[in-house]
Amino acid sequence: MDFGIFTFGELSRNVTTGTGLSPQQRLKEIIELARLADQAGLSFLGLGEHHRHDFAVSAPEILLAAIARETTNLRLSTAVTVLSTQDPVRLFEQFATLDLISDGRAEIIAGRGAFIESYPLFGHRTEDYDGLFEEKLRMLLELRDNATLTWRGDLTQSIPGMDIAPRPLQEKLPVWVGVGGTPASFARAGRLGLPLFIALLSGPERFRRLADLYRHSADEAGHDSAALQVGVGGHFYAAATSQQARDTFYPHYRAYFEQNMPRPVDHFPRSTFDEWSEPGGGLLVGSPQQVTEKLLEIHQTLGNSRYMAQIGLGGLPFAETARSIELLATEIMPAVNREIGTAD
């Protein structure tokens, strides 16, 4: 299994002191965490896209370009690009440029977005939420496959046979589809034969039928579902012991839910946090052994080939985040892959 990290660059305030990092500090911290992940042997870094005061990353392409010059091995991607409110031509140009800068390490994970502030901000209607994504995804794939493009758009611009440049270093720039829990989104990704990224915010069993739908839709459309990659990502924190992990992470996870969710909650109780951390839950918080066991359960249920850990949530201090990344790379990743290799 491929392992990596991602972050939205949230600017959560400490639940006790009310203080938090500035956007400048947070961006510099993300660059340093990316460097640590690269050195530790992880293979992927993803950045979210948000357009609110409580997030530092509104232009992930620029931050990824900075990270490209500080790393050598990490695949560099959004997690996710809110494609419905992007210009696909400009997006492709940016990622083709990133691919050239990074020596062929760029990827795109495209989604509709759980946060909808970008729709009015960039002049789009939320009534076109799905239609925009459908048309722009097809346009992005055409841009990827054609150096000269003729395109007739309904919700996008029309292009009368124009050059699409520069071209990326990779022959075919990887485009994944990021999904939550909507069956139609799984089916669409399968029909198009695109790799799938599942935001796993609950236990994996809930997504078993949806993953089956994705693979069935791919096979019906003439794609080889066995060859398609499935990535899974979710909230993550590891420490030496389970108790240490839960006690350290809970105040920050509470801050994230109370400040940074699409619909922040008034209070996120410890009992809910502990329940989600138990076996079968979607929250990967605990000792390396406990996290390894949950990752093996996810793999057995969904057959994923990549796991992406959302790190540093809720203002978690840099040192704690760095140590958690180290445990992911040095203890959890090898243990998971040993078990998968033995099973195979």
mmCIF file of C-alpha atoms in Angstrom:
data_model
loop_
_atom_site.group_PDB
_atom_site.id
_atom_site.type_symbol
_atom_site.label_atom_id
_atom_site.label_comp_id
_atom_site.label_asym_id
_atom_site.label_seq_id
_atom_site.Cartn_x
_atom_site.Cartn_y
_atom_site.Cartn_z
ATOM 1 C CA MET A 1 0.000 0.000 0.000
ATOM 2 C CA ASP A 2 1.083 3.522 -0.837
ATOM 3 C CA PHE A 3 1.148 5.944 2.132
ATOM 4 C CA GLY A 4 0.967 9.719 2.284
ATOM 5 C CA ILE A 5 -0.343 12.743 4.139
ATOM 6 C CA PHE A 6 -2.679 15.624 3.417
ATOM 7 C CA THR A 7 -3.860 18.792 5.111
ATOM 8 C CA PHE A 8 -6.358 21.596 4.610
ATOM 9 C CA GLY A 9 -4.118 24.085 6.413
ATOM 10 C CA GLU A 10 -6.826 24.951 8.936
ATOM 11 C CA LEU A 11 -6.169 27.804 11.371
ATOM 12 C CA SER A 12 -7.824 26.408 14.485
ATOM 13 C CA ARG A 13 -7.489 28.370 17.713
ATOM 14 C CA ASN A 14 -6.391 26.690 20.922
ATOM 15 C CA VAL A 15 -9.545 25.809 22.877
ATOM 16 C CA THR A 16 -8.003 27.097 26.134
ATOM 17 C CA THR A 17 -5.970 30.161 25.109
ATOM 18 C CA GLY A 18 -7.860 31.213 21.984
ATOM 19 C CA THR A 19 -4.611 31.665 20.034
ATOM 20 C CA GLY A 20 -3.645 30.086 16.725
ATOM 21 C CA LEU A 21 -1.077 30.231 13.945
ATOM 22 C CA SER A 22 -1.079 33.011 11.373
ATOM 23 C CA PRO A 23 -1.538 32.010 7.710
ATOM 24 C CA GLN A 24 2.153 32.715 7.105
ATOM 25 C CA GLN A 25 3.227 30.458 9.977
ATOM 26 C CA ARG A 26 0.871 27.687 8.882
ATOM 27 C CA LEU A 27 2.121 27.693 5.292
ATOM 28 C CA LYS A 28 5.744 27.556 6.402
ATOM 29 C CA GLU A 29 4.865 24.711 8.761
ATOM 30 C CA ILE A 30 3.234 22.747 5.932
ATOM 31 C CA ILE A 31 6.352 23.091 3.781
ATOM 32 C CA GLU A 32 8.494 21.775 6.635
ATOM 33 C CA LEU A 33 6.121 18.867 7.314
ATOM 34 C CA ALA A 34 6.258 17.979 3.620
ATOM 35 C CA ARG A 35 10.041 17.911 3.783
ATOM 36 C CA LEU A 36 9.898 15.616 6.824
ATOM 37 C CA ALA A 37 7.418 13.286 5.115
ATOM 38 C CA ASP A 38 9.637 13.100 2.038
ATOM 39 C CA GLN A 39 12.704 12.265 4.126
ATOM 40 C CA ALA A 40 10.747 9.662 6.117
ATOM 41 C CA GLY A 41 9.855 7.748 2.959
ATOM 42 C CA LEU A 42 6.176 8.583 2.472
ATOM 43 C CA SER A 43 5.092 8.895 -1.135
ATOM 44 C CA PHE A 44 2.243 11.422 -1.318
ATOM 45 C CA LEU A 45 1.308 14.913 -0.191
ATOM 46 C CA GLY A 46 -2.115 16.460 -0.742
ATOM 47 C CA LEU A 47 -3.401 19.966 -0.034
ATOM 48 C CA GLY A 48 -7.026 20.984 0.337
ATOM 49 C CA GLU A 49 -8.605 24.084 -1.174
ATOM 50 C CA HIS A 50 -10.721 26.452 0.921
ATOM 51 C CA HIS A 51 -11.678 30.096 0.669
ATOM 52 C CA ARG A 52 -12.428 31.066 4.268
ATOM 53 C CA HIS A 53 -10.576 32.967 6.972
ATOM 54 C CA ASP A 54 -10.081 29.795 9.033
ATOM 55 C CA PHE A 55 -7.953 28.049 6.377
ATOM 56 C CA ALA A 56 -4.536 29.064 5.040
ATOM 57 C CA VAL A 57 -4.627 27.181 1.724
ATOM 58 C CA SER A 58 -6.719 28.833 -0.977
ATOM 59 C CA ALA A 59 -4.093 28.418 -3.733
ATOM 60 C CA PRO A 60 -2.717 24.882 -3.289
ATOM 61 C CA GLU A 61 -0.960 24.934 -6.671
ATOM 62 C CA ILE A 62 1.381 27.704 -5.485
ATOM 63 C CA LEU A 63 2.171 25.956 -2.213
ATOM 64 C CA LEU A 64 2.746 22.662 -4.053
ATOM 65 C CA ALA A 65 5.232 24.405 -6.346
ATOM 66 C CA ALA A 66 7.161 25.631 -3.301
ATOM 67 C CA ILE A 67 7.104 22.124 -1.828
ATOM 68 C CA ALA A 68 8.310 20.664 -5.130
ATOM 69 C CA ARG A 69 11.628 22.469 -4.688
ATOM 70 C CA GLU A 70 12.029 21.124 -1.129
ATOM 71 C CA THR A 71 11.272 17.439 -1.865
ATOM 72 C CA THR A 72 12.382 14.747 -4.281
ATOM 73 C CA ASN A 73 9.969 11.804 -4.039
ATOM 74 C CA LEU A 74 6.527 12.929 -2.844
ATOM 75 C CA ARG A 75 3.693 12.824 -5.342
ATOM 76 C CA LEU A 76 2.138 16.304 -5.174
ATOM 77 C CA SER A 77 -1.606 16.783 -5.405
ATOM 78 C CA THR A 78 -4.656 18.674 -4.281
ATOM 79 C CA ALA A 79 -6.979 16.961 -1.819
ATOM 80 C CA VAL A 80 -9.248 18.088 -3.302
ATOM 81 C CA THR A 81 -9.475 20.654 -6.110
ATOM 82 C CA VAL A 82 -13.008 22.080 -6.079
ATOM 83 C CA LEU A 83 -13.256 21.530 -9.815
ATOM 84 C CA SER A 84 -16.805 22.862 -10.103
ATOM 85 C CA THR A 85 -15.579 26.420 -9.434
ATOM 86 C CA GLN A 86 -12.239 26.200 -11.280
ATOM 87 C CA ASP A 87 -11.432 26.992 -14.899
ATOM 88 C CA PRO A 88 -10.254 23.573 -16.159
ATOM 89 C CA VAL A 89 -7.902 25.139 -18.707
ATOM 90 C CA ARG A 90 -6.136 27.245 -16.095
ATOM 91 C CA LEU A 91 -6.065 24.312 -13.688
ATOM 92 C CA PHE A 92 -4.469 22.036 -16.264
ATOM 93 C CA GLU A 93 -1.863 24.680 -17.133
ATOM 94 C CA GLN A 94 -0.971 25.068 -13.464
ATOM 95 C CA PHE A 95 -0.574 21.336 -12.894
ATOM 96 C CA ALA A 96 1.323 20.818 -16.130
ATOM 97 C CA THR A 97 3.715 23.502 -14.897
ATOM 98 C CA LEU A 98 3.923 21.835 -11.474
ATOM 99 C CA ASP A 99 4.660 18.538 -13.214
ATOM 100 C CA LEU A 100 7.573 20.103 -15.079
ATOM 101 C CA ILE A 101 8.964 21.761 -11.950
ATOM 102 C CA SER A 102 8.673 18.551 -9.889
ATOM 103 C CA ASP A 103 10.102 16.177 -12.531
ATOM 104 C CA GLY A 104 6.786 14.418 -13.083
ATOM 105 C CA ARG A 105 5.265 14.199 -9.597
ATOM 106 C CA ALA A 106 1.989 16.121 -10.046
ATOM 107 C CA GLU A 107 -1.505 14.697 -9.598
ATOM 108 C CA ILE A 108 -5.008 16.157 -9.328
ATOM 109 C CA ILE A 109 -7.760 14.907 -7.023
ATOM 110 C CA ALA A 110 -10.930 16.607 -8.250
ATOM 111 C CA GLY A 111 -14.141 16.888 -6.264
ATOM 112 C CA ARG A 112 -17.317 18.905 -5.919
ATOM 113 C CA GLY A 113 -16.407 20.201 -2.476
ATOM 114 C CA ALA A 114 -18.115 19.837 0.898
ATOM 115 C CA PHE A 115 -17.478 23.564 1.479
ATOM 116 C CA ILE A 116 -19.460 25.714 -0.954
ATOM 117 C CA GLU A 117 -18.074 29.237 -0.368
ATOM 118 C CA SER A 118 -16.198 29.114 -3.692
ATOM 119 C CA TYR A 119 -19.456 28.971 -5.698
ATOM 120 C CA PRO A 120 -20.668 32.554 -5.102
ATOM 121 C CA LEU A 121 -17.067 33.767 -4.761
ATOM 122 C CA PHE A 122 -16.269 32.777 -8.344
ATOM 123 C CA GLY A 123 -19.680 33.501 -9.825
ATOM 124 C CA HIS A 124 -21.231 30.020 -9.889
ATOM 125 C CA ARG A 125 -24.626 28.805 -8.725
ATOM 126 C CA THR A 126 -24.954 26.041 -6.172
ATOM 127 C CA GLU A 127 -27.958 24.865 -8.220
ATOM 128 C CA ASP A 128 -25.374 23.748 -10.812
ATOM 129 C CA TYR A 129 -23.337 21.886 -8.161
ATOM 130 C CA ASP A 130 -23.280 18.531 -9.947
ATOM 131 C CA GLY A 131 -23.663 19.754 -13.538
ATOM 132 C CA LEU A 132 -20.600 21.974 -13.230
ATOM 133 C CA PHE A 133 -18.502 19.111 -11.913
ATOM 134 C CA GLU A 134 -19.664 16.680 -14.595
ATOM 135 C CA GLU A 135 -18.891 19.039 -17.476
ATOM 136 C CA LYS A 136 -15.631 20.365 -16.057
ATOM 137 C CA LEU A 137 -14.334 16.884 -15.273
ATOM 138 C CA ARG A 138 -14.938 15.783 -18.852
ATOM 139 C CA MET A 139 -13.295 18.959 -20.096
ATOM 140 C CA LEU A 140 -10.261 18.391 -17.848
ATOM 141 C CA LEU A 141 -9.847 14.873 -19.244
ATOM 142 C CA GLU A 142 -10.018 16.237 -22.789
ATOM 143 C CA LEU A 143 -7.377 18.821 -21.905
ATOM 144 C CA ARG A 144 -5.186 16.063 -20.521
ATOM 145 C CA ASP A 145 -5.514 13.935 -23.646
ATOM 146 C CA ASN A 146 -5.259 16.604 -26.363
ATOM 147 C CA ALA A 147 -2.545 19.186 -27.039
ATOM 148 C CA THR A 148 -5.025 21.043 -29.273
ATOM 149 C CA LEU A 149 -8.594 21.201 -28.053
ATOM 150 C CA THR A 150 -11.946 21.832 -29.680
ATOM 151 C CA TRP A 151 -14.680 21.985 -27.045
ATOM 152 C CA ARG A 152 -18.299 23.109 -26.993
ATOM 153 C CA GLY A 153 -19.369 24.054 -23.504
ATOM 154 C CA ASP A 154 -22.718 24.616 -21.835
ATOM 155 C CA LEU A 155 -21.577 25.593 -18.336
ATOM 156 C CA THR A 156 -17.979 26.114 -19.495
ATOM 157 C CA GLN A 157 -16.411 28.157 -22.275
ATOM 158 C CA SER A 158 -16.187 26.841 -25.839
ATOM 159 C CA ILE A 159 -12.704 26.394 -27.319
ATOM 160 C CA PRO A 160 -12.242 26.554 -31.124
ATOM 161 C CA GLY A 161 -9.221 24.308 -31.680
ATOM 162 C CA MET A 162 -6.639 26.058 -29.508
ATOM 163 C CA ASP A 163 -3.258 24.976 -28.114
ATOM 164 C CA ILE A 164 -3.168 23.630 -24.557
ATOM 165 C CA ALA A 165 0.302 24.383 -23.228
ATOM 166 C CA PRO A 166 2.612 23.592 -21.635
ATOM 167 C CA ARG A 167 2.245 19.842 -21.681
ATOM 168 C CA PRO A 168 3.182 17.943 -18.516
ATOM 169 C CA LEU A 169 6.246 15.741 -18.223
ATOM 170 C CA GLN A 170 4.075 12.699 -17.510
ATOM 171 C CA GLU A 171 2.438 11.261 -20.609
ATOM 172 C CA LYS A 172 -0.931 11.289 -18.843
ATOM 173 C CA LEU A 173 -1.341 13.549 -15.810
ATOM 174 C CA PRO A 174 -3.080 11.481 -13.081
ATOM 175 C CA VAL A 175 -6.619 12.702 -12.346
ATOM 176 C CA TRP A 176 -8.422 11.117 -9.382
ATOM 177 C CA VAL A 177 -12.024 11.694 -8.326
ATOM 178 C CA GLY A 178 -12.569 12.584 -4.671
ATOM 179 C CA VAL A 179 -15.849 11.335 -3.199
ATOM 180 C CA GLY A 180 -17.740 11.426 0.083
ATOM 181 C CA GLY A 181 -20.804 9.220 0.377
ATOM 182 C CA THR A 182 -22.870 9.935 -2.750
ATOM 183 C CA PRO A 183 -23.482 6.756 -4.811
ATOM 184 C CA ALA A 184 -23.702 8.679 -8.102
ATOM 185 C CA SER A 185 -20.192 10.031 -7.558
ATOM 186 C CA PHE A 186 -18.783 6.514 -7.121
ATOM 187 C CA ALA A 187 -20.609 5.318 -10.225
ATOM 188 C CA ARG A 188 -19.391 8.281 -12.316
ATOM 189 C CA ALA A 189 -15.756 7.693 -11.375
ATOM 190 C CA GLY A 190 -16.131 4.047 -12.328
ATOM 191 C CA ARG A 191 -17.758 4.821 -15.690
ATOM 192 C CA LEU A 192 -14.890 7.172 -16.542
ATOM 193 C CA GLY A 193 -12.266 4.654 -15.446
ATOM 194 C CA LEU A 194 -10.654 7.106 -13.036
ATOM 195 C CA PRO A 195 -8.868 6.315 -9.757
ATOM 196 C CA LEU A 196 -10.963 6.995 -6.663
ATOM 197 C CA PHE A 197 -10.186 8.834 -3.425
ATOM 198 C CA ILE A 198 -12.657 8.134 -0.586
ATOM 199 C CA ALA A 199 -12.932 10.598 2.296
ATOM 200 C CA LEU A 200 -13.400 8.076 5.086
ATOM 201 C CA LEU A 201 -15.077 10.016 7.875
ATOM 202 C CA SER A 202 -16.851 6.977 9.259
ATOM 203 C CA GLY A 203 -16.078 3.264 9.489
ATOM 204 C CA PRO A 204 -15.110 1.430 6.275
ATOM 205 C CA GLU A 205 -18.090 -0.918 6.342
ATOM 206 C CA ARG A 206 -20.354 1.968 5.344
ATOM 207 C CA PHE A 207 -18.379 2.323 2.097
ATOM 208 C CA ARG A 208 -18.160 -1.345 1.095
ATOM 209 C CA ARG A 209 -21.193 -1.268 -1.208
ATOM 210 C CA LEU A 210 -20.124 2.068 -2.670
ATOM 211 C CA ALA A 211 -16.679 0.687 -3.526
ATOM 212 C CA ASP A 212 -18.394 -2.318 -5.120
ATOM 213 C CA LEU A 213 -20.609 0.076 -7.111
ATOM 214 C CA TYR A 214 -17.502 1.910 -8.338
ATOM 215 C CA ARG A 215 -15.854 -1.283 -9.563
ATOM 216 C CA HIS A 216 -19.092 -2.630 -11.076
ATOM 217 C CA SER A 217 -19.640 0.655 -12.952
ATOM 218 C CA ALA A 218 -16.079 0.505 -14.259
ATOM 219 C CA ASP A 219 -16.500 -3.056 -15.531
ATOM 220 C CA GLU A 220 -19.822 -2.213 -17.198
ATOM 221 C CA ALA A 221 -18.146 0.692 -19.012
ATOM 222 C CA GLY A 222 -15.402 -1.577 -20.339
ATOM 223 C CA HIS A 223 -12.658 -0.681 -17.872
ATOM 224 C CA ASP A 224 -10.609 -3.178 -15.896
ATOM 225 C CA SER A 225 -11.719 -2.459 -12.344
ATOM 226 C CA ALA A 226 -8.889 -4.583 -10.941
ATOM 227 C CA ALA A 227 -6.386 -2.134 -12.433
ATOM 228 C CA LEU A 228 -8.018 0.980 -10.958
ATOM 229 C CA GLN A 229 -6.509 2.529 -7.845
ATOM 230 C CA VAL A 230 -8.582 3.274 -4.771
ATOM 231 C CA GLY A 231 -7.241 5.667 -2.179
ATOM 232 C CA VAL A 232 -8.682 6.191 1.278
ATOM 233 C CA GLY A 233 -8.055 9.171 3.530
ATOM 234 C CA GLY A 234 -9.128 10.258 6.971
ATOM 235 C CA HIS A 235 -8.290 11.938 10.246
ATOM 236 C CA PHE A 236 -5.109 10.559 11.781
ATOM 237 C CA TYR A 237 -2.890 10.837 14.821
ATOM 238 C CA ALA A 238 -0.490 8.255 16.262
ATOM 239 C CA ALA A 239 1.463 8.280 19.510
ATOM 240 C CA ALA A 240 3.387 5.723 21.567
ATOM 241 C CA THR A 241 0.274 4.530 23.429
ATOM 242 C CA SER A 242 -3.441 4.681 22.831
ATOM 243 C CA GLN A 243 -4.102 6.748 25.945
ATOM 244 C CA GLN A 244 -1.404 9.257 25.047
ATOM 245 C CA ALA A 245 -2.763 9.551 21.531
ATOM 246 C CA ARG A 246 -6.328 10.162 22.652
ATOM 247 C CA ASP A 247 -5.481 12.550 25.481
ATOM 248 C CA THR A 248 -3.149 14.613 23.300
ATOM 249 C CA PHE A 249 -5.330 14.735 20.220
ATOM 250 C CA TYR A 250 -8.822 15.212 21.633
ATOM 251 C CA PRO A 251 -8.592 18.965 22.465
ATOM 252 C CA HIS A 252 -7.347 19.685 18.946
ATOM 253 C CA TYR A 253 -9.909 17.450 17.280
ATOM 254 C CA ARG A 254 -12.593 19.169 19.307
ATOM 255 C CA ALA A 255 -11.290 22.562 18.104
ATOM 256 C CA TYR A 256 -11.404 21.367 14.501
ATOM 257 C CA PHE A 257 -15.042 20.278 14.782
ATOM 258 C CA GLU A 258 -16.109 23.399 16.645
ATOM 259 C CA GLN A 259 -14.314 25.847 14.332
ATOM 260 C CA ASN A 260 -13.467 24.422 10.909
ATOM 261 C CA MET A 261 -16.145 22.024 9.693
ATOM 262 C CA PRO A 262 -18.582 23.088 6.932
ATOM 263 C CA ARG A 263 -21.165 23.335 9.716
ATOM 264 C CA PRO A 264 -19.240 23.790 12.997
ATOM 265 C CA VAL A 265 -20.766 22.134 16.066
ATOM 266 C CA ASP A 266 -21.327 23.860 19.414
ATOM 267 C CA HIS A 267 -19.554 21.130 21.370
ATOM 268 C CA PHE A 268 -17.768 17.949 20.310
ATOM 269 C CA PRO A 269 -17.814 15.557 23.302
ATOM 270 C CA ARG A 270 -15.016 13.245 24.375
ATOM 271 C CA SER A 271 -17.424 10.305 24.365
ATOM 272 C CA THR A 272 -18.026 10.707 20.619
ATOM 273 C CA PHE A 273 -14.297 11.043 19.994
ATOM 274 C CA ASP A 274 -13.579 7.836 21.928
ATOM 275 C CA GLU A 275 -16.365 5.975 20.132
ATOM 276 C CA TRP A 276 -15.016 6.953 16.706
ATOM 277 C CA SER A 277 -11.524 5.838 17.782
ATOM 278 C CA GLU A 278 -12.659 2.299 18.612
ATOM 279 C CA PRO A 279 -12.278 -0.632 16.169
ATOM 280 C CA GLY A 280 -14.666 -0.217 13.269
ATOM 281 C CA GLY A 281 -14.707 3.567 13.563
ATOM 282 C CA GLY A 282 -13.352 5.952 10.963
ATOM 283 C CA LEU A 283 -10.995 7.913 13.240
ATOM 284 C CA LEU A 284 -7.434 6.560 13.185
ATOM 285 C CA VAL A 285 -6.095 7.663 16.550
ATOM 286 C CA GLY A 286 -4.027 5.397 18.770
ATOM 287 C CA SER A 287 -0.802 3.464 19.112
ATOM 288 C CA PRO A 288 0.986 2.230 15.968
ATOM 289 C CA GLN A 289 -0.397 -1.256 16.554
ATOM 290 C CA GLN A 290 -3.993 -0.031 16.875
ATOM 291 C CA VAL A 291 -3.709 2.181 13.792
ATOM 292 C CA THR A 292 -2.146 -0.699 11.860
ATOM 293 C CA GLU A 293 -5.078 -2.947 12.760
ATOM 294 C CA LYS A 294 -7.590 -0.349 11.578
ATOM 295 C CA LEU A 295 -5.704 0.159 8.316
ATOM 296 C CA LEU A 296 -5.730 -3.573 7.658
ATOM 297 C CA GLU A 297 -9.488 -3.609 8.313
ATOM 298 C CA ILE A 298 -9.942 -0.761 5.829
ATOM 299 C CA HIS A 299 -7.833 -2.557 3.223
ATOM 300 C CA GLN A 300 -9.722 -5.818 3.688
ATOM 301 C CA THR A 301 -13.061 -4.015 3.356
ATOM 302 C CA LEU A 302 -12.320 -1.605 0.494
ATOM 303 C CA GLY A 303 -9.270 -3.034 -1.283
ATOM 304 C CA ASN A 304 -7.491 0.317 -1.313
ATOM 305 C CA SER A 305 -3.979 0.701 -2.689
ATOM 306 C CA ARG A 306 -3.277 4.061 -1.025
ATOM 307 C CA TYR A 307 -3.858 5.538 2.415
ATOM 308 C CA MET A 308 -3.699 9.290 2.989
ATOM 309 C CA ALA A 309 -3.512 10.528 6.577
ATOM 310 C CA GLN A 310 -4.983 13.953 7.323
ATOM 311 C CA ILE A 311 -2.438 15.370 9.737
ATOM 312 C CA GLY A 312 -2.072 18.325 12.116
ATOM 313 C CA LEU A 313 -5.779 18.847 12.732
ATOM 314 C CA GLY A 314 -7.103 21.494 15.088
ATOM 315 C CA GLY A 315 -3.863 23.352 15.778
ATOM 316 C CA LEU A 316 -1.928 20.259 16.847
ATOM 317 C CA PRO A 317 1.623 21.491 17.622
ATOM 318 C CA PHE A 318 4.286 20.976 14.976
ATOM 319 C CA ALA A 319 6.359 18.585 17.106
ATOM 320 C CA GLU A 320 3.369 16.315 17.766
ATOM 321 C CA THR A 321 2.431 16.271 14.084
ATOM 322 C CA ALA A 322 6.011 15.534 13.056
ATOM 323 C CA ARG A 323 6.255 12.642 15.510
ATOM 324 C CA SER A 324 2.956 11.225 14.240
ATOM 325 C CA ILE A 325 4.250 11.357 10.640
ATOM 326 C CA GLU A 326 7.419 9.584 11.760
ATOM 327 C CA LEU A 327 5.396 6.767 13.348
ATOM 328 C CA LEU A 328 3.298 6.448 10.204
ATOM 329 C CA ALA A 329 6.415 6.077 8.054
ATOM 330 C CA THR A 330 8.640 3.959 10.296
ATOM 331 C CA GLU A 331 6.235 1.685 12.187
ATOM 332 C CA ILE A 332 2.732 1.701 10.708
ATOM 333 C CA MET A 333 3.519 1.617 6.989
ATOM 334 C CA PRO A 334 6.001 -1.292 7.228
ATOM 335 C CA ALA A 335 3.681 -3.279 9.511
ATOM 336 C CA VAL A 336 0.681 -2.848 7.192
ATOM 337 C CA ASN A 337 2.643 -3.803 4.104
ATOM 338 C CA ARG A 338 4.156 -6.838 5.806
ATOM 339 C CA GLU A 339 0.672 -8.091 6.670
ATOM 340 C CA ILE A 340 -0.683 -7.378 3.182
ATOM 341 C CA GLY A 341 2.306 -9.132 1.634
ATOM 342 C CA THR A 342 1.800 -12.175 3.855
ATOM 343 C CA ALA A 343 -1.903 -12.286 2.980
ATOM 344 C CA ASP A 344 -1.127 -12.076 -0.732
#
